[in-house]
Tab-separated table of C-alpha atoms in Angstrom:
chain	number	residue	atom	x	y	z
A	16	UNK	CA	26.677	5.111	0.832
A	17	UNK	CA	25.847	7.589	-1.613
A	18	UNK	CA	24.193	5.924	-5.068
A	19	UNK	CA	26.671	6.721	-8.021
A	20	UNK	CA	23.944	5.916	-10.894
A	21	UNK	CA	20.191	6.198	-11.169
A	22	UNK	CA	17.820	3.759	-10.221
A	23	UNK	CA	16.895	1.069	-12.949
A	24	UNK	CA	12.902	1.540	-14.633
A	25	UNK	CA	10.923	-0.928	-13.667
A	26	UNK	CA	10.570	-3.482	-15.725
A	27	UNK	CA	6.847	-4.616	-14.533
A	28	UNK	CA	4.406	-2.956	-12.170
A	29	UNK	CA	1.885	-4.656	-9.880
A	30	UNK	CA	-1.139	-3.613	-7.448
A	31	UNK	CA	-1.833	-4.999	-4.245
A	32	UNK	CA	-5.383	-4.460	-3.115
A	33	UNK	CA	-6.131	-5.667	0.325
A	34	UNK	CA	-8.363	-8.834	0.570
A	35	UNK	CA	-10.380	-7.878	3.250
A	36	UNK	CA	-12.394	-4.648	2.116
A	37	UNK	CA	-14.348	-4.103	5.201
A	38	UNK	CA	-12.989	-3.475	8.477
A	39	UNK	CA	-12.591	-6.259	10.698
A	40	UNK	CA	-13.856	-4.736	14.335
A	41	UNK	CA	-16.769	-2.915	12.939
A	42	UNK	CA	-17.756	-4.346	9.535
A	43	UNK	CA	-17.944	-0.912	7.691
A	44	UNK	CA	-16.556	-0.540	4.470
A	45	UNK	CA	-12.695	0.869	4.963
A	46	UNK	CA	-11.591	3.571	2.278
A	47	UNK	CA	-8.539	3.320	0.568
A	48	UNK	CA	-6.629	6.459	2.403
A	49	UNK	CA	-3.629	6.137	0.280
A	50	UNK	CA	-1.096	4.376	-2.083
A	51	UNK	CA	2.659	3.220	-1.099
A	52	UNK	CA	5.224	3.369	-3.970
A	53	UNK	CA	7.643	1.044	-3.880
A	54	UNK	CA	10.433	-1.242	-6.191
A	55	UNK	CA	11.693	-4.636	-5.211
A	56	UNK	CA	14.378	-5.790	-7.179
A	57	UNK	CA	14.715	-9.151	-8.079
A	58	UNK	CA	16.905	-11.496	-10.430
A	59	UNK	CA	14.514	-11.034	-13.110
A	60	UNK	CA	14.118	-7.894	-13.124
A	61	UNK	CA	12.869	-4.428	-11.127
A	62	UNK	CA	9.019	-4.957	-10.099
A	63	UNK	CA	7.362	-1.740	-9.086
A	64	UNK	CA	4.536	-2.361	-6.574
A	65	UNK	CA	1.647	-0.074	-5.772
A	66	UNK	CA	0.146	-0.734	-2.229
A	67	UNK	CA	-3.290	0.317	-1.679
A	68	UNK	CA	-3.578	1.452	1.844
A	69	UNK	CA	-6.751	1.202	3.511
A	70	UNK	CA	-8.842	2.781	6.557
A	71	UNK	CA	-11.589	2.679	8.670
A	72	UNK	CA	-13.222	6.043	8.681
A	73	UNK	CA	-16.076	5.247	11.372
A	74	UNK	CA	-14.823	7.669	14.675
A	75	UNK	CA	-16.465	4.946	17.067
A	76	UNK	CA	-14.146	2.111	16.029
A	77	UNK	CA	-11.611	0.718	17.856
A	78	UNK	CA	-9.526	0.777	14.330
A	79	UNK	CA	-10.195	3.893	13.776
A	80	UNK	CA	-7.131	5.715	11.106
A	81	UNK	CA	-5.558	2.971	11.430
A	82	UNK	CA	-3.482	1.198	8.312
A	83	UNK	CA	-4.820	-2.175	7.302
């Protein structure tokens, strides 16, 4: 289905930072990689949320480029 009018502006914004900061098979600090855009709608109002997407840059972990 084929949206007939823009989407609403947010009408608040939040970050989410991961708890954990350190990776949880090695220990080593995991880098934040990239951020996921995204808007949730709710009865209040649109809430744009900024994900902070971590990880693990150590090559001889198990978790190694993989999303936490």
């Amino acid at each position: 289905m084929v949206r007939k009018s823009p989407q609403p502006k947010a009408t608040s914004s939040e970050v989410l930072e991961c708890v954990q900061q350190n990776c949880p098979s090695c220990g080593k600090p995991m880098w934040n990689e990239y951020n996921n855009l995204r808007r949730v709608r709710t009865l209040k109002g649109v809430i744009q949320l900024l994900l902070k997407i971590r990880r693990c840059q150590n090559s001889s972990c198990e978790r190694y480029k993989i999303k936490y």
